[in-house]
Amino acid sequence: MKRDRCITVKKKKADVAAFIRFLQDILTAYPSGKIALILDNSRIHHATDLQPFLKKRPRLQLVFLPPYSPNLNPVEGLWMWLKADVVNTVFFEKFYKIKLHVSQFMKRINKHPMER
C-alpha cells in the first residue's frame, strides 16, 4: 500500500472541475483498493456537480472534518512546515519565485517525507 506521496495540483482556479481532475490524478496514482480522502468543508468538496463523479467511483471515499477544526486537518502541519521552510523571513520580489520554491519543497518532501 502506498502512503508516501503528496500529490499536488497547480491551478489558478479552485473549482469543481479542478477538484475532479485532482481526484482523477489520485485514482490514477493509486489504481486499486479503497481510497479515503480527509477533507475540509470547502464548497467544492460538497458540490452537487461532484456527486455523479463520486457515484461512479465507489472506491473513493470523502471523509469530512468538523467545521472550523484546523487542529484536526493534517494539511495544516504541512502548511506550517512549508511556511517555516520556504517563506518565513524571506521576501520574494516576483511571484514565480515563490511558486518555484514551493514546487521544490513539494518535490523534496515527496522524495524524503520524514526529513526536515
mmCIF file of N, CA and C in Angstrom:
data_model
loop_
_atom_site.group_PDB
_atom_site.id
_atom_site.type_symbol
_atom_site.label_atom_id
_atom_site.label_comp_id
_atom_site.label_asym_id
_atom_site.label_seq_id
_atom_site.Cartn_x
_atom_site.Cartn_y
_atom_site.Cartn_z
ATOM 1 N N MET A 1 0.834 -1.164 0.000
ATOM 2 C CA MET A 1 0.000 0.000 0.000
ATOM 3 C C MET A 1 0.889 1.241 0.000
ATOM 4 N N LYS A 2 0.605 2.175 -0.912
ATOM 5 C CA LYS A 2 1.384 3.397 -0.995
ATOM 6 C C LYS A 2 0.728 4.472 -0.134
ATOM 7 N N ARG A 3 1.532 5.087 0.747
ATOM 8 C CA ARG A 3 1.024 6.175 1.583
ATOM 9 C C ARG A 3 2.020 7.312 1.649
ATOM 10 N N ASP A 4 2.990 7.302 0.795
ATOM 11 C CA ASP A 4 4.132 8.184 0.981
ATOM 12 C C ASP A 4 4.235 9.290 -0.045
ATOM 13 N N ARG A 5 3.128 9.711 -0.615
ATOM 14 C CA ARG A 5 3.211 10.757 -1.623
ATOM 15 C C ARG A 5 2.277 11.895 -1.279
ATOM 16 N N CYS A 6 2.705 13.052 -1.639
ATOM 17 C CA CYS A 6 1.868 14.240 -1.524
ATOM 18 C C CYS A 6 1.582 14.679 -2.959
ATOM 19 N N ILE A 7 0.365 14.498 -3.393
ATOM 20 C CA ILE A 7 0.002 14.834 -4.764
ATOM 21 C C ILE A 7 -0.518 16.266 -4.773
ATOM 22 N N THR A 8 0.061 17.069 -5.619
ATOM 23 C CA THR A 8 -0.330 18.471 -5.690
ATOM 24 C C THR A 8 -0.824 18.802 -7.093
ATOM 25 N N VAL A 9 -1.645 19.814 -7.158
ATOM 26 C CA VAL A 9 -2.157 20.303 -8.434
ATOM 27 C C VAL A 9 -1.952 21.807 -8.440
ATOM 28 N N LYS A 10 -1.392 22.301 -9.516
ATOM 29 C CA LYS A 10 -1.151 23.741 -9.641
ATOM 30 C C LYS A 10 -2.192 24.317 -10.597
ATOM 31 N N LYS A 11 -3.186 24.943 -10.040
ATOM 32 C CA LYS A 11 -4.239 25.561 -10.836
ATOM 33 C C LYS A 11 -4.460 26.982 -10.347
ATOM 34 N N LYS A 12 -4.831 27.833 -11.271
ATOM 35 C CA LYS A 12 -5.116 29.210 -10.893
ATOM 36 C C LYS A 12 -6.495 29.324 -10.253
ATOM 37 N N LYS A 13 -7.366 28.383 -10.558
ATOM 38 C CA LYS A 13 -8.732 28.455 -10.069
ATOM 39 C C LYS A 13 -9.089 27.146 -9.376
ATOM 40 N N ALA A 14 -9.569 27.243 -8.147
ATOM 41 C CA ALA A 14 -10.012 26.061 -7.407
ATOM 42 C C ALA A 14 -11.524 25.956 -7.567
ATOM 43 N N ASP A 15 -11.944 25.114 -8.492
ATOM 44 C CA ASP A 15 -13.367 24.910 -8.703
ATOM 45 C C ASP A 15 -13.640 23.411 -8.773
ATOM 46 N N VAL A 16 -14.884 23.041 -8.996
ATOM 47 C CA VAL A 16 -15.263 21.628 -9.014
ATOM 48 C C VAL A 16 -14.518 20.882 -10.115
ATOM 49 N N ALA A 17 -14.391 21.478 -11.281
ATOM 50 C CA ALA A 17 -13.689 20.812 -12.386
ATOM 51 C C ALA A 17 -12.237 20.523 -12.013
ATOM 52 N N ALA A 18 -11.578 21.473 -11.365
ATOM 53 C CA ALA A 18 -10.191 21.266 -10.937
ATOM 54 C C ALA A 18 -10.127 20.183 -9.860
ATOM 55 N N PHE A 19 -11.097 20.159 -8.947
ATOM 56 C CA PHE A 19 -11.124 19.139 -7.900
ATOM 57 C C PHE A 19 -11.329 17.752 -8.506
ATOM 58 N N ILE A 20 -12.201 17.645 -9.492
ATOM 59 C CA ILE A 20 -12.419 16.350 -10.163
ATOM 60 C C ILE A 20 -11.145 15.901 -10.866
ATOM 61 N N ARG A 21 -10.434 16.814 -11.505
ATOM 62 C CA ARG A 21 -9.161 16.440 -12.134
ATOM 63 C C ARG A 21 -8.166 15.954 -11.074
ATOM 64 N N PHE A 22 -8.151 16.607 -9.914
ATOM 65 C CA PHE A 22 -7.303 16.179 -8.812
ATOM 66 C C PHE A 22 -7.687 14.763 -8.367
ATOM 67 N N LEU A 23 -8.969 14.501 -8.228
ATOM 68 C CA LEU A 23 -9.423 13.162 -7.832
ATOM 69 C C LEU A 23 -9.037 12.121 -8.885
ATOM 70 N N GLN A 24 -9.129 12.490 -10.151
ATOM 71 C CA GLN A 24 -8.696 11.578 -11.210
ATOM 72 C C GLN A 24 -7.204 11.280 -11.096
ATOM 73 N N ASP A 25 -6.407 12.291 -10.762
ATOM 74 C CA ASP A 25 -4.972 12.080 -10.553
ATOM 75 C C ASP A 25 -4.727 11.121 -9.394
ATOM 76 N N ILE A 26 -5.497 11.259 -8.322
ATOM 77 C CA ILE A 26 -5.378 10.358 -7.171
ATOM 78 C C ILE A 26 -5.719 8.925 -7.599
ATOM 79 N N LEU A 27 -6.812 8.766 -8.326
ATOM 80 C CA LEU A 27 -7.229 7.432 -8.776
ATOM 81 C C LEU A 27 -6.199 6.809 -9.710
ATOM 82 N N THR A 28 -5.556 7.612 -10.516
ATOM 83 C CA THR A 28 -4.508 7.111 -11.411
ATOM 84 C C THR A 28 -3.267 6.710 -10.614
ATOM 85 N N ALA A 29 -2.906 7.517 -9.631
ATOM 86 C CA ALA A 29 -1.725 7.225 -8.814
ATOM 87 C C ALA A 29 -1.926 5.979 -7.963
ATOM 88 N N TYR A 30 -3.154 5.710 -7.566
ATOM 89 C CA TYR A 30 -3.496 4.553 -6.735
ATOM 90 C C TYR A 30 -4.583 3.759 -7.463
ATOM 91 N N PRO A 31 -4.185 2.915 -8.443
ATOM 92 C CA PRO A 31 -5.151 2.277 -9.337
ATOM 93 C C PRO A 31 -6.021 1.181 -8.713
ATOM 94 N N SER A 32 -5.708 0.722 -7.511
ATOM 95 C CA SER A 32 -6.534 -0.318 -6.908
ATOM 96 C C SER A 32 -6.740 -0.044 -5.430
ATOM 97 N N GLY A 33 -7.758 -0.643 -4.878
ATOM 98 C CA GLY A 33 -8.045 -0.507 -3.469
ATOM 99 C C GLY A 33 -8.877 0.721 -3.157
ATOM 100 N N LYS A 34 -9.352 0.754 -1.930
ATOM 101 C CA LYS A 34 -10.165 1.892 -1.485
ATOM 102 C C LYS A 34 -9.268 3.077 -1.157
ATOM 103 N N ILE A 35 -9.800 4.261 -1.384
ATOM 104 C CA ILE A 35 -9.080 5.494 -1.110
ATOM 105 C C ILE A 35 -9.978 6.374 -0.248
ATOM 106 N N ALA A 36 -9.471 6.776 0.896
ATOM 107 C CA ALA A 36 -10.194 7.707 1.764
ATOM 108 C C ALA A 36 -9.421 9.019 1.777
ATOM 109 N N LEU A 37 -10.102 10.089 1.442
ATOM 110 C CA LEU A 37 -9.505 11.425 1.469
ATOM 111 C C LEU A 37 -10.123 12.212 2.613
ATOM 112 N N ILE A 38 -9.284 12.771 3.448
ATOM 113 C CA ILE A 38 -9.759 13.609 4.547
ATOM 114 C C ILE A 38 -9.755 15.040 4.048
ATOM 115 N N LEU A 39 -10.933 15.667 4.117
ATOM 116 C CA LEU A 39 -11.101 16.988 3.515
ATOM 117 C C LEU A 39 -11.710 17.982 4.496
ATOM 118 N N ASP A 40 -11.454 19.252 4.216
ATOM 119 C CA ASP A 40 -12.163 20.290 4.944
ATOM 120 C C ASP A 40 -13.535 20.454 4.294
ATOM 121 N N ASN A 41 -14.256 21.442 4.695
ATOM 122 C CA ASN A 41 -15.626 21.595 4.198
ATOM 123 C C ASN A 41 -15.765 22.676 3.136
ATOM 124 N N SER A 42 -14.778 22.773 2.280
ATOM 125 C CA SER A 42 -14.849 23.711 1.172
ATOM 126 C C SER A 42 -16.087 23.395 0.314
ATOM 127 N N ARG A 43 -16.658 24.418 -0.266
ATOM 128 C CA ARG A 43 -17.847 24.229 -1.120
ATOM 129 C C ARG A 43 -17.600 23.229 -2.240
ATOM 130 N N ILE A 44 -16.418 23.289 -2.831
ATOM 131 C CA ILE A 44 -16.173 22.385 -3.969
ATOM 132 C C ILE A 44 -16.154 20.926 -3.538
ATOM 133 N N HIS A 45 -15.853 20.649 -2.270
ATOM 134 C CA HIS A 45 -15.831 19.262 -1.788
ATOM 135 C C HIS A 45 -17.238 18.698 -1.608
ATOM 136 N N HIS A 46 -18.246 19.568 -1.550
ATOM 137 C CA HIS A 46 -19.640 19.154 -1.358
ATOM 138 C C HIS A 46 -20.509 19.465 -2.580
ATOM 139 N N ALA A 47 -19.921 19.923 -3.649
ATOM 140 C CA ALA A 47 -20.684 20.421 -4.798
ATOM 141 C C ALA A 47 -21.581 19.351 -5.419
ATOM 142 N N THR A 48 -22.757 19.768 -5.835
ATOM 143 C CA THR A 48 -23.709 18.879 -6.497
ATOM 144 C C THR A 48 -23.098 18.282 -7.763
ATOM 145 N N ASP A 49 -22.327 19.076 -8.504
ATOM 146 C CA ASP A 49 -21.707 18.596 -9.748
ATOM 147 C C ASP A 49 -20.679 17.502 -9.502
ATOM 148 N N LEU A 50 -20.222 17.348 -8.282
ATOM 149 C CA LEU A 50 -19.231 16.331 -7.939
ATOM 150 C C LEU A 50 -19.873 14.961 -7.725
ATOM 151 N N GLN A 51 -21.133 14.947 -7.337
ATOM 152 C CA GLN A 51 -21.788 13.702 -6.928
ATOM 153 C C GLN A 51 -21.823 12.620 -8.014
ATOM 154 N N PRO A 52 -22.133 12.933 -9.270
ATOM 155 C CA PRO A 52 -22.110 11.881 -10.296
ATOM 156 C C PRO A 52 -20.723 11.235 -10.451
ATOM 157 N N PHE A 53 -19.685 12.041 -10.355
ATOM 158 C CA PHE A 53 -18.317 11.526 -10.434
ATOM 159 C C PHE A 53 -18.064 10.538 -9.300
ATOM 160 N N LEU A 54 -18.450 10.900 -8.087
ATOM 161 C CA LEU A 54 -18.218 10.040 -6.925
ATOM 162 C C LEU A 54 -19.056 8.756 -6.986
ATOM 163 N N LYS A 55 -20.285 8.851 -7.473
ATOM 164 C CA LYS A 55 -21.146 7.661 -7.564
ATOM 165 C C LYS A 55 -20.554 6.606 -8.495
ATOM 166 N N LYS A 56 -19.852 7.045 -9.531
ATOM 167 C CA LYS A 56 -19.234 6.112 -10.484
ATOM 168 C C LYS A 56 -17.919 5.539 -9.962
ATOM 169 N N ARG A 57 -17.429 6.062 -8.858
ATOM 170 C CA ARG A 57 -16.140 5.633 -8.302
ATOM 171 C C ARG A 57 -16.292 5.327 -6.807
ATOM 172 N N PRO A 58 -16.956 4.197 -6.506
ATOM 173 C CA PRO A 58 -17.255 3.884 -5.095
ATOM 174 C C PRO A 58 -16.016 3.608 -4.238
ATOM 175 N N ARG A 59 -14.878 3.322 -4.838
ATOM 176 C CA ARG A 59 -13.675 3.079 -4.030
ATOM 177 C C ARG A 59 -13.083 4.372 -3.462
ATOM 178 N N LEU A 60 -13.599 5.496 -3.923
ATOM 179 C CA LEU A 60 -13.154 6.808 -3.453
ATOM 180 C C LEU A 60 -14.137 7.299 -2.380
ATOM 181 N N GLN A 61 -13.644 7.470 -1.171
ATOM 182 C CA GLN A 61 -14.492 7.928 -0.067
ATOM 183 C C GLN A 61 -13.968 9.249 0.461
ATOM 184 N N LEU A 62 -14.873 10.227 0.545
ATOM 185 C CA LEU A 62 -14.520 11.530 1.078
ATOM 186 C C LEU A 62 -14.949 11.577 2.548
ATOM 187 N N VAL A 63 -14.001 11.897 3.411
ATOM 188 C CA VAL A 63 -14.250 11.997 4.846
ATOM 189 C C VAL A 63 -14.064 13.465 5.232
ATOM 190 N N PHE A 64 -15.093 14.051 5.833
ATOM 191 C CA PHE A 64 -15.050 15.473 6.125
ATOM 192 C C PHE A 64 -14.743 15.746 7.592
ATOM 193 N N LEU A 65 -13.847 16.679 7.795
ATOM 194 C CA LEU A 65 -13.525 17.133 9.147
ATOM 195 C C LEU A 65 -14.670 17.985 9.674
ATOM 196 N N PRO A 66 -14.783 18.084 10.985
ATOM 197 C CA PRO A 66 -15.794 19.006 11.528
ATOM 198 C C PRO A 66 -15.472 20.441 11.082
ATOM 199 N N PRO A 67 -16.496 21.268 10.947
ATOM 200 C CA PRO A 67 -16.246 22.666 10.568
ATOM 201 C C PRO A 67 -15.319 23.364 11.569
ATOM 202 N N TYR A 68 -14.502 24.257 11.067
ATOM 203 C CA TYR A 68 -13.613 25.088 11.884
ATOM 204 C C TYR A 68 -12.742 24.259 12.826
ATOM 205 N N SER A 69 -12.023 23.290 12.240
ATOM 206 C CA SER A 69 -11.155 22.430 13.065
ATOM 207 C C SER A 69 -9.761 22.300 12.453
ATOM 208 N N PRO A 70 -9.030 23.407 12.329
ATOM 209 C CA PRO A 70 -7.702 23.324 11.714
ATOM 210 C C PRO A 70 -6.750 22.417 12.490
ATOM 211 N N ASN A 71 -6.993 22.243 13.790
ATOM 212 C CA ASN A 71 -6.131 21.361 14.578
ATOM 213 C C ASN A 71 -6.291 19.893 14.182
ATOM 214 N N LEU A 72 -7.373 19.534 13.520
ATOM 215 C CA LEU A 72 -7.593 18.157 13.061
ATOM 216 C C LEU A 72 -7.183 17.950 11.604
ATOM 217 N N ASN A 73 -6.880 19.026 10.921
ATOM 218 C CA ASN A 73 -6.581 18.961 9.500
ATOM 219 C C ASN A 73 -5.093 18.675 9.283
ATOM 220 N N PRO A 74 -4.754 17.474 8.786
ATOM 221 C CA PRO A 74 -3.337 17.125 8.619
ATOM 222 C C PRO A 74 -2.563 18.072 7.712
ATOM 223 N N VAL A 75 -3.234 18.679 6.761
ATOM 224 C CA VAL A 75 -2.521 19.554 5.835
ATOM 225 C C VAL A 75 -2.063 20.839 6.519
ATOM 226 N N GLU A 76 -2.664 21.196 7.632
ATOM 227 C CA GLU A 76 -2.234 22.395 8.347
ATOM 228 C C GLU A 76 -0.775 22.262 8.799
ATOM 229 N N GLY A 77 -0.383 21.053 9.211
ATOM 230 C CA GLY A 77 1.015 20.814 9.589
ATOM 231 C C GLY A 77 1.940 20.983 8.400
ATOM 232 N N LEU A 78 1.486 20.534 7.224
ATOM 233 C CA LEU A 78 2.273 20.700 6.005
ATOM 234 C C LEU A 78 2.434 22.182 5.683
ATOM 235 N N TRP A 79 1.342 22.951 5.821
ATOM 236 C CA TRP A 79 1.426 24.393 5.527
ATOM 237 C C TRP A 79 2.383 25.085 6.494
ATOM 238 N N MET A 80 2.336 24.687 7.772
ATOM 239 C CA MET A 80 3.255 25.292 8.744
ATOM 240 C C MET A 80 4.703 24.964 8.385
ATOM 241 N N TRP A 81 4.952 23.711 7.981
ATOM 242 C CA TRP A 81 6.293 23.284 7.584
ATOM 243 C C TRP A 81 6.741 24.067 6.358
ATOM 244 N N LEU A 82 5.846 24.162 5.364
ATOM 245 C CA LEU A 82 6.175 24.896 4.138
ATOM 246 C C LEU A 82 6.494 26.354 4.460
ATOM 247 N N LYS A 83 5.667 26.985 5.263
ATOM 248 C CA LYS A 83 5.906 28.390 5.612
ATOM 249 C C LYS A 83 7.246 28.562 6.319
ATOM 250 N N ALA A 84 7.538 27.661 7.258
ATOM 251 C CA ALA A 84 8.795 27.758 8.002
ATOM 252 C C ALA A 84 9.994 27.533 7.087
ATOM 253 N N ASP A 85 9.858 26.609 6.152
ATOM 254 C CA ASP A 85 10.966 26.242 5.266
ATOM 255 C C ASP A 85 11.139 27.180 4.075
ATOM 256 N N VAL A 86 10.036 27.682 3.555
ATOM 257 C CA VAL A 86 10.086 28.373 2.262
ATOM 258 C C VAL A 86 9.902 29.879 2.372
ATOM 259 N N VAL A 87 8.912 30.332 3.090
ATOM 260 C CA VAL A 87 8.583 31.751 3.024
ATOM 261 C C VAL A 87 8.856 32.545 4.296
ATOM 262 N N ASN A 88 9.169 31.870 5.380
ATOM 263 C CA ASN A 88 9.410 32.569 6.636
ATOM 264 C C ASN A 88 10.660 33.450 6.534
ATOM 265 N N THR A 89 10.514 34.699 6.818
ATOM 266 C CA THR A 89 11.581 35.717 6.800
ATOM 267 C C THR A 89 12.262 35.870 5.437
ATOM 268 N N VAL A 90 11.555 35.543 4.372
ATOM 269 C CA VAL A 90 12.117 35.696 3.022
ATOM 270 C C VAL A 90 11.192 36.607 2.226
ATOM 271 N N PHE A 91 11.774 37.549 1.516
ATOM 272 C CA PHE A 91 10.995 38.405 0.628
ATOM 273 C C PHE A 91 11.270 37.978 -0.809
ATOM 274 N N PHE A 92 10.222 37.636 -1.528
ATOM 275 C CA PHE A 92 10.347 37.253 -2.931
ATOM 276 C C PHE A 92 9.880 38.426 -3.779
ATOM 277 N N GLU A 93 10.740 38.887 -4.663
ATOM 278 C CA GLU A 93 10.395 40.035 -5.500
ATOM 279 C C GLU A 93 9.378 39.687 -6.577
ATOM 280 N N LYS A 94 9.387 38.445 -6.994
ATOM 281 C CA LYS A 94 8.478 38.008 -8.068
ATOM 282 C C LYS A 94 7.685 36.796 -7.592
ATOM 283 N N PHE A 95 6.415 36.734 -7.989
ATOM 284 C CA PHE A 95 5.540 35.633 -7.578
ATOM 285 C C PHE A 95 6.056 34.288 -8.083
ATOM 286 N N TYR A 96 6.608 34.253 -9.284
ATOM 287 C CA TYR A 96 7.078 32.991 -9.838
ATOM 288 C C TYR A 96 8.174 32.374 -8.967
ATOM 289 N N LYS A 97 8.918 33.220 -8.249
ATOM 290 C CA LYS A 97 9.970 32.699 -7.364
ATOM 291 C C LYS A 97 9.363 31.964 -6.167
ATOM 292 N N ILE A 98 8.271 32.474 -5.656
ATOM 293 C CA ILE A 98 7.567 31.764 -4.582
ATOM 294 C C ILE A 98 7.092 30.410 -5.107
ATOM 295 N N LYS A 99 6.469 30.418 -6.283
ATOM 296 C CA LYS A 99 5.970 29.169 -6.869
ATOM 297 C C LYS A 99 7.109 28.170 -7.069
ATOM 298 N N LEU A 100 8.248 28.648 -7.515
ATOM 299 C CA LEU A 100 9.402 27.785 -7.722
ATOM 300 C C LEU A 100 9.857 27.157 -6.407
ATOM 301 N N HIS A 101 9.958 27.952 -5.370
ATOM 302 C CA HIS A 101 10.408 27.445 -4.069
ATOM 303 C C HIS A 101 9.393 26.476 -3.462
ATOM 304 N N VAL A 102 8.113 26.769 -3.613
ATOM 305 C CA VAL A 102 7.081 25.858 -3.115
ATOM 306 C C VAL A 102 7.139 24.539 -3.877
ATOM 307 N N SER A 103 7.307 24.607 -5.185
ATOM 308 C CA SER A 103 7.416 23.392 -6.005
ATOM 309 C C SER A 103 8.622 22.552 -5.593
ATOM 310 N N GLN A 104 9.747 23.201 -5.351
ATOM 311 C CA GLN A 104 10.949 22.484 -4.909
ATOM 312 C C GLN A 104 10.719 21.833 -3.542
ATOM 313 N N PHE A 105 10.038 22.528 -2.657
ATOM 314 C CA PHE A 105 9.710 21.980 -1.338
ATOM 315 C C PHE A 105 8.866 20.720 -1.489
ATOM 316 N N MET A 106 7.816 20.786 -2.329
ATOM 317 C CA MET A 106 6.925 19.633 -2.518
ATOM 318 C C MET A 106 7.685 18.448 -3.112
ATOM 319 N N LYS A 107 8.567 18.703 -4.060
ATOM 320 C CA LYS A 107 9.372 17.618 -4.634
ATOM 321 C C LYS A 107 10.268 16.996 -3.567
ATOM 322 N N ARG A 108 10.862 17.860 -2.743
ATOM 323 C CA ARG A 108 11.758 17.357 -1.704
ATOM 324 C C ARG A 108 11.015 16.492 -0.691
ATOM 325 N N ILE A 109 9.846 16.922 -0.248
ATOM 326 C CA ILE A 109 9.154 16.122 0.757
ATOM 327 C C ILE A 109 8.563 14.843 0.174
ATOM 328 N N ASN A 110 8.282 14.848 -1.124
ATOM 329 C CA ASN A 110 7.850 13.596 -1.754
ATOM 330 C C ASN A 110 9.010 12.604 -1.828
ATOM 331 N N LYS A 111 10.194 13.116 -2.055
ATOM 332 C CA LYS A 111 11.379 12.258 -2.150
ATOM 333 C C LYS A 111 11.834 11.787 -0.782
ATOM 334 N N HIS A 112 11.796 12.684 0.217
ATOM 335 C CA HIS A 112 12.264 12.382 1.585
ATOM 336 C C HIS A 112 11.231 12.913 2.585
ATOM 337 N N PRO A 113 10.086 12.233 2.740
ATOM 338 C CA PRO A 113 8.981 12.792 3.541
ATOM 339 C C PRO A 113 9.279 12.970 5.017
ATOM 340 N N MET A 114 10.238 12.292 5.571
ATOM 341 C CA MET A 114 10.481 12.379 7.005
ATOM 342 C C MET A 114 11.643 13.299 7.365
ATOM 343 N N GLU A 115 12.265 13.913 6.374
ATOM 344 C CA GLU A 115 13.418 14.783 6.639
ATOM 345 C C GLU A 115 12.975 16.235 6.648
ATOM 346 N N ARG A 116 13.452 16.936 7.631
ATOM 347 C CA ARG A 116 13.148 18.382 7.710
ATOM 348 C C ARG A 116 14.323 19.173 7.239
#
